[in-house]
JSON list of C-alpha atoms in Angstrom, two decimals:
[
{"chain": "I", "resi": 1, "resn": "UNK", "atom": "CA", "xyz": [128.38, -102.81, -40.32]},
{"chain": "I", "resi": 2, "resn": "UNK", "atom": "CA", "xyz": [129.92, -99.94, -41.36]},
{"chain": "I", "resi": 3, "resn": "UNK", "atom": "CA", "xyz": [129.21, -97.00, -44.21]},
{"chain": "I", "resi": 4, "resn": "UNK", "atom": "CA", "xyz": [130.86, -98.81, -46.96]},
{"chain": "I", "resi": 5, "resn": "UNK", "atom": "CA", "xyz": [129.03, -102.28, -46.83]},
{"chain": "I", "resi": 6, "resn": "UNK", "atom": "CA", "xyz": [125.94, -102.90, -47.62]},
{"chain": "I", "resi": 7, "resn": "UNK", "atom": "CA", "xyz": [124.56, -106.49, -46.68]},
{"chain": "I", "resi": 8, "resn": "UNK", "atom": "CA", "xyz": [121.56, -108.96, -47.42]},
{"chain": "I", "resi": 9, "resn": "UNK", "atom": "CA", "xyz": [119.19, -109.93, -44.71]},
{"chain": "I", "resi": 10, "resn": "UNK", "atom": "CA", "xyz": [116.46, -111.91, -45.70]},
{"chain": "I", "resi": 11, "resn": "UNK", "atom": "CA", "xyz": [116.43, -111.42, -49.09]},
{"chain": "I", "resi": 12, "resn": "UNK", "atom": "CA", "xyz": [116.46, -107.90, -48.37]},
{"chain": "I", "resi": 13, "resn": "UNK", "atom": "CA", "xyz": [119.10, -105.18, -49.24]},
{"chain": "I", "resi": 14, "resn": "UNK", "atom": "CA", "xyz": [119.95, -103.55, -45.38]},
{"chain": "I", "resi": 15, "resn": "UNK", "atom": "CA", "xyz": [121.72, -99.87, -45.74]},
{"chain": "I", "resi": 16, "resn": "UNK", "atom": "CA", "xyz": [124.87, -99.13, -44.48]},
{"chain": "I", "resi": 17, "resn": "UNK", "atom": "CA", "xyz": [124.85, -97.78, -41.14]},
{"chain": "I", "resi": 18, "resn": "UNK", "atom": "CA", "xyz": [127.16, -94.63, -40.49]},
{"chain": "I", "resi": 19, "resn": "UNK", "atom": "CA", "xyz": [128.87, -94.88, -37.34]},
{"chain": "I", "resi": 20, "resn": "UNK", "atom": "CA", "xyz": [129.23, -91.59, -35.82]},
{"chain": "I", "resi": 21, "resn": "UNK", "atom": "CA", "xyz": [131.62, -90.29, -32.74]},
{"chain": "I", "resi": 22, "resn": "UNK", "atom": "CA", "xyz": [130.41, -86.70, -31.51]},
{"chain": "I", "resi": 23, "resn": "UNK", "atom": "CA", "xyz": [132.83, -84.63, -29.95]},
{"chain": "I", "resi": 24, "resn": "UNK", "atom": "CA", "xyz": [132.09, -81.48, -28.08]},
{"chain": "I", "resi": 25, "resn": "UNK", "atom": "CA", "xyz": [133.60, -80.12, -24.36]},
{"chain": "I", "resi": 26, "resn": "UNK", "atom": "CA", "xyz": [129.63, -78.82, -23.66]},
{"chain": "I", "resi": 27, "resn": "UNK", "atom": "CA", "xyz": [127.86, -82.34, -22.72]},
{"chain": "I", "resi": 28, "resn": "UNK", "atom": "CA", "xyz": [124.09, -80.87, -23.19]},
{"chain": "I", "resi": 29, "resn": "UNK", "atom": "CA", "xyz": [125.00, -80.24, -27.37]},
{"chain": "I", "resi": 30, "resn": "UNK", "atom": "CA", "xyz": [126.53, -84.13, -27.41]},
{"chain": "I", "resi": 31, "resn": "UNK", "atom": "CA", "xyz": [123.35, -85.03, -25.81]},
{"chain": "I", "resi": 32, "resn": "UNK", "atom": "CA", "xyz": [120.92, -83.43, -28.19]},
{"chain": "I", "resi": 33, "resn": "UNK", "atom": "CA", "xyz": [123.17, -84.18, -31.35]},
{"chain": "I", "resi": 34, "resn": "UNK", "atom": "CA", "xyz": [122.97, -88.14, -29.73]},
{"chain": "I", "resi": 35, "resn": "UNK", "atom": "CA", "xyz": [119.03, -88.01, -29.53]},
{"chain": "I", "resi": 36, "resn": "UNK", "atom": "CA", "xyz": [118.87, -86.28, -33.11]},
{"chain": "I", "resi": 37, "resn": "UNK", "atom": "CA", "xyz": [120.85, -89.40, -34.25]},
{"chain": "I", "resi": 38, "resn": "UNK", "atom": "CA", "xyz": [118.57, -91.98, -32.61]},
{"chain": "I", "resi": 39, "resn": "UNK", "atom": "CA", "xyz": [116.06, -91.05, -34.95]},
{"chain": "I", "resi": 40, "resn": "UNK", "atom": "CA", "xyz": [118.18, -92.17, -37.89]},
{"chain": "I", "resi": 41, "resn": "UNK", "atom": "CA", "xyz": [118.05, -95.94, -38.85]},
{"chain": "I", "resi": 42, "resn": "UNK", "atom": "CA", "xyz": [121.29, -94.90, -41.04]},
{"chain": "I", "resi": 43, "resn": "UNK", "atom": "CA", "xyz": [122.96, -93.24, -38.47]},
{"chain": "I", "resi": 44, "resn": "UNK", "atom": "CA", "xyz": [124.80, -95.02, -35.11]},
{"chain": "I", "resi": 45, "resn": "UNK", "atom": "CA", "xyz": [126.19, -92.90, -32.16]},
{"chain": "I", "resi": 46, "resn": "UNK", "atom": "CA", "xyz": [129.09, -95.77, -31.47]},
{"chain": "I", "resi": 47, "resn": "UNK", "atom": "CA", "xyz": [130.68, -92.56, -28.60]},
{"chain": "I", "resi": 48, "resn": "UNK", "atom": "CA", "xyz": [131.30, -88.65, -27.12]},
{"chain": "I", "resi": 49, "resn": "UNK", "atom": "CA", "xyz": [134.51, -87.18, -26.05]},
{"chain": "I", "resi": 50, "resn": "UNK", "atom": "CA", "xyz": [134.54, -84.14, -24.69]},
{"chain": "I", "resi": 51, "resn": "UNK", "atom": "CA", "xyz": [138.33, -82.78, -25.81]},
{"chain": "I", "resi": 52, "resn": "UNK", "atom": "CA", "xyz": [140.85, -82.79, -28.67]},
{"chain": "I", "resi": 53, "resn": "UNK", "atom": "CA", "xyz": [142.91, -86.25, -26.87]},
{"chain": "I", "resi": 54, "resn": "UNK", "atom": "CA", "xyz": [139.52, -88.26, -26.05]},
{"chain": "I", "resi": 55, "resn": "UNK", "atom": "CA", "xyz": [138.36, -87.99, -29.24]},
{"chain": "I", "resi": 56, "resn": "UNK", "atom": "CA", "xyz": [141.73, -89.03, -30.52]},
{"chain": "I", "resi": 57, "resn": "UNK", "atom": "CA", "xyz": [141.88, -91.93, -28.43]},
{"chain": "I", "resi": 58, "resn": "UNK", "atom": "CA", "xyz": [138.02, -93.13, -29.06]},
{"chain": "I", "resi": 59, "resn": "UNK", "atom": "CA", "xyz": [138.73, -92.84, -32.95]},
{"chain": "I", "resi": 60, "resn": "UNK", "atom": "CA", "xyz": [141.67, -95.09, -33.09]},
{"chain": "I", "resi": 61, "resn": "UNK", "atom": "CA", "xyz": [139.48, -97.79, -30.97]},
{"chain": "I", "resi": 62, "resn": "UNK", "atom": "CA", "xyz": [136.37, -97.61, -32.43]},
{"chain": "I", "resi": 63, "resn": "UNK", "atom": "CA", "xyz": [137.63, -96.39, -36.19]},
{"chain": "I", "resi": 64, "resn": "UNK", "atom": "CA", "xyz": [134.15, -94.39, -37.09]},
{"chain": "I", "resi": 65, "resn": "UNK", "atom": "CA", "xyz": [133.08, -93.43, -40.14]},
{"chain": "I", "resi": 66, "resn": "UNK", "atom": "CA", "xyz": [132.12, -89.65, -39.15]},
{"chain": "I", "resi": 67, "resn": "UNK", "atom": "CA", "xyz": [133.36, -87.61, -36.73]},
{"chain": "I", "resi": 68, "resn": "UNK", "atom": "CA", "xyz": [131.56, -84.21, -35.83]},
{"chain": "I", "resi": 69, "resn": "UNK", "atom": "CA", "xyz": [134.28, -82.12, -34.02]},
{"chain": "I", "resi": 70, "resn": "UNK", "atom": "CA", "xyz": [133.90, -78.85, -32.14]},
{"chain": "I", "resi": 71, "resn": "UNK", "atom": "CA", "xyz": [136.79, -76.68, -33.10]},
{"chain": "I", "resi": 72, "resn": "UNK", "atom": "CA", "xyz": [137.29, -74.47, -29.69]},
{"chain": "I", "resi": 73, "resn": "UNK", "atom": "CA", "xyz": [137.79, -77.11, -27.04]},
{"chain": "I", "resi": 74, "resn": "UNK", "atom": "CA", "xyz": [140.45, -77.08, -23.81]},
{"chain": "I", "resi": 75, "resn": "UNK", "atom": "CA", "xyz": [143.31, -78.68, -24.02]},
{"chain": "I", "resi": 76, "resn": "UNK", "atom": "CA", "xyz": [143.95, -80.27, -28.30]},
{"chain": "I", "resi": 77, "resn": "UNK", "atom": "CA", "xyz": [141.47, -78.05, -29.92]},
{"chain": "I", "resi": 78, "resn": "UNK", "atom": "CA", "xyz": [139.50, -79.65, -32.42]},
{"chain": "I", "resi": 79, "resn": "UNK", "atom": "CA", "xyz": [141.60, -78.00, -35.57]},
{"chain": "I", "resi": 80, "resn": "UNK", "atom": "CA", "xyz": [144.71, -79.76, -33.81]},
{"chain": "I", "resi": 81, "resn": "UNK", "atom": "CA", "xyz": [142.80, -83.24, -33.75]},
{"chain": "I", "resi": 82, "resn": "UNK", "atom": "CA", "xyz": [141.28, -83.35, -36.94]},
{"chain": "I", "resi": 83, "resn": "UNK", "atom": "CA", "xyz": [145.07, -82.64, -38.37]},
{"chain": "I", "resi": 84, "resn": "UNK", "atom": "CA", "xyz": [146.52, -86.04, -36.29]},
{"chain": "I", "resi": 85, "resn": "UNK", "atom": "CA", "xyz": [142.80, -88.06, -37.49]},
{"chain": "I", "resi": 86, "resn": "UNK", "atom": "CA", "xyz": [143.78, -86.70, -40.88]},
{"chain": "I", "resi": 87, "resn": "UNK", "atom": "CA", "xyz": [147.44, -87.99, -40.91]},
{"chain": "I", "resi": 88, "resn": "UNK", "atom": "CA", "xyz": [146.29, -91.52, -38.68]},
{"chain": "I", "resi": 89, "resn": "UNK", "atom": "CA", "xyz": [143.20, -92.38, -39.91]},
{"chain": "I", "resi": 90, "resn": "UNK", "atom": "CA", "xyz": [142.44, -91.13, -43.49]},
{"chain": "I", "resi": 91, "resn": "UNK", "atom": "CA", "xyz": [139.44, -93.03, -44.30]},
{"chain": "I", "resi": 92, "resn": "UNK", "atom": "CA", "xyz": [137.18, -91.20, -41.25]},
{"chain": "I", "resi": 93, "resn": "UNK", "atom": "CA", "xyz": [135.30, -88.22, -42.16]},
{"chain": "I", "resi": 94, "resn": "UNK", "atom": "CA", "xyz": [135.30, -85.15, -40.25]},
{"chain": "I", "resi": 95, "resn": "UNK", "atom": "CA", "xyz": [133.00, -82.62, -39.90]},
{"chain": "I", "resi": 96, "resn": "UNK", "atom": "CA", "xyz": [133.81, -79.35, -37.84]},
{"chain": "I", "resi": 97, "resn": "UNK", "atom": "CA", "xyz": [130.81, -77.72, -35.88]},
{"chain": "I", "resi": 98, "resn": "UNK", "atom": "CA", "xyz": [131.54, -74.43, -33.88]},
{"chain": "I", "resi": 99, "resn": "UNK", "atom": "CA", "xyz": [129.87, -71.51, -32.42]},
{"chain": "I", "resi": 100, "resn": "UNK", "atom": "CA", "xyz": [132.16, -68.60, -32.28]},
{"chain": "I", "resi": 101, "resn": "UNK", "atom": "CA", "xyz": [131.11, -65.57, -30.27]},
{"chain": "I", "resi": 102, "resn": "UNK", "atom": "CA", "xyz": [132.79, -62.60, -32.14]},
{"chain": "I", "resi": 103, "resn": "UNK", "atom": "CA", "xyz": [133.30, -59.91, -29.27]},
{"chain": "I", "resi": 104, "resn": "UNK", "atom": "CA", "xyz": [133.40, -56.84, -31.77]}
]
């Protein structure tokens, strides 16, 4: 089921669930951003890349409705990637997360 929808089941109105594809090169903030998304009925991790190309590759299989992108990755950086989801797959949302050190 995805965000749009929203379906009967028993006579019941079921919300949409909001599949999500986390992408991050640091595997322990995927992790903890996975487990704070298990406690969400509304909310369904559907997969993790960990650069620019994997999550590329993931969205155009598994079409999510969210992605939450790093920006600084190796490789396609995450600005890079959300530019090609933006142009290939217009209906996915993407949020950018990033921690920047600033060295001044």
């Amino acid at each position: 089921m995805t965000a749009d929808t929203t379906s009967v089941l028993n006579g019941e109105q079921v919300a949409p669930t909001f599949r999500v594809l986390l992408v991050d090169d640091h595997a322990l903030f995927r992790d903890g951003m996975s487990r704070l998304f298990s406690y969400e009925d509304d909310f369904e991790v559907v997969g993790e890349a960990s650069s620019g190309e994997e999550a590329l590759e993931l969205a155009r299989a598994l079409i999510p409705d969210l992605v939450l992108m790093d920006i600084d990755m190796p490789g396609i950086g995450g600005l890079e990637a959300i530019r090609s989801l933006a142009r290939e797959l217009p209906i996915v949302t993407v949020v950018a997360l990033t921690v920047h050190e600033d060295d001044e």
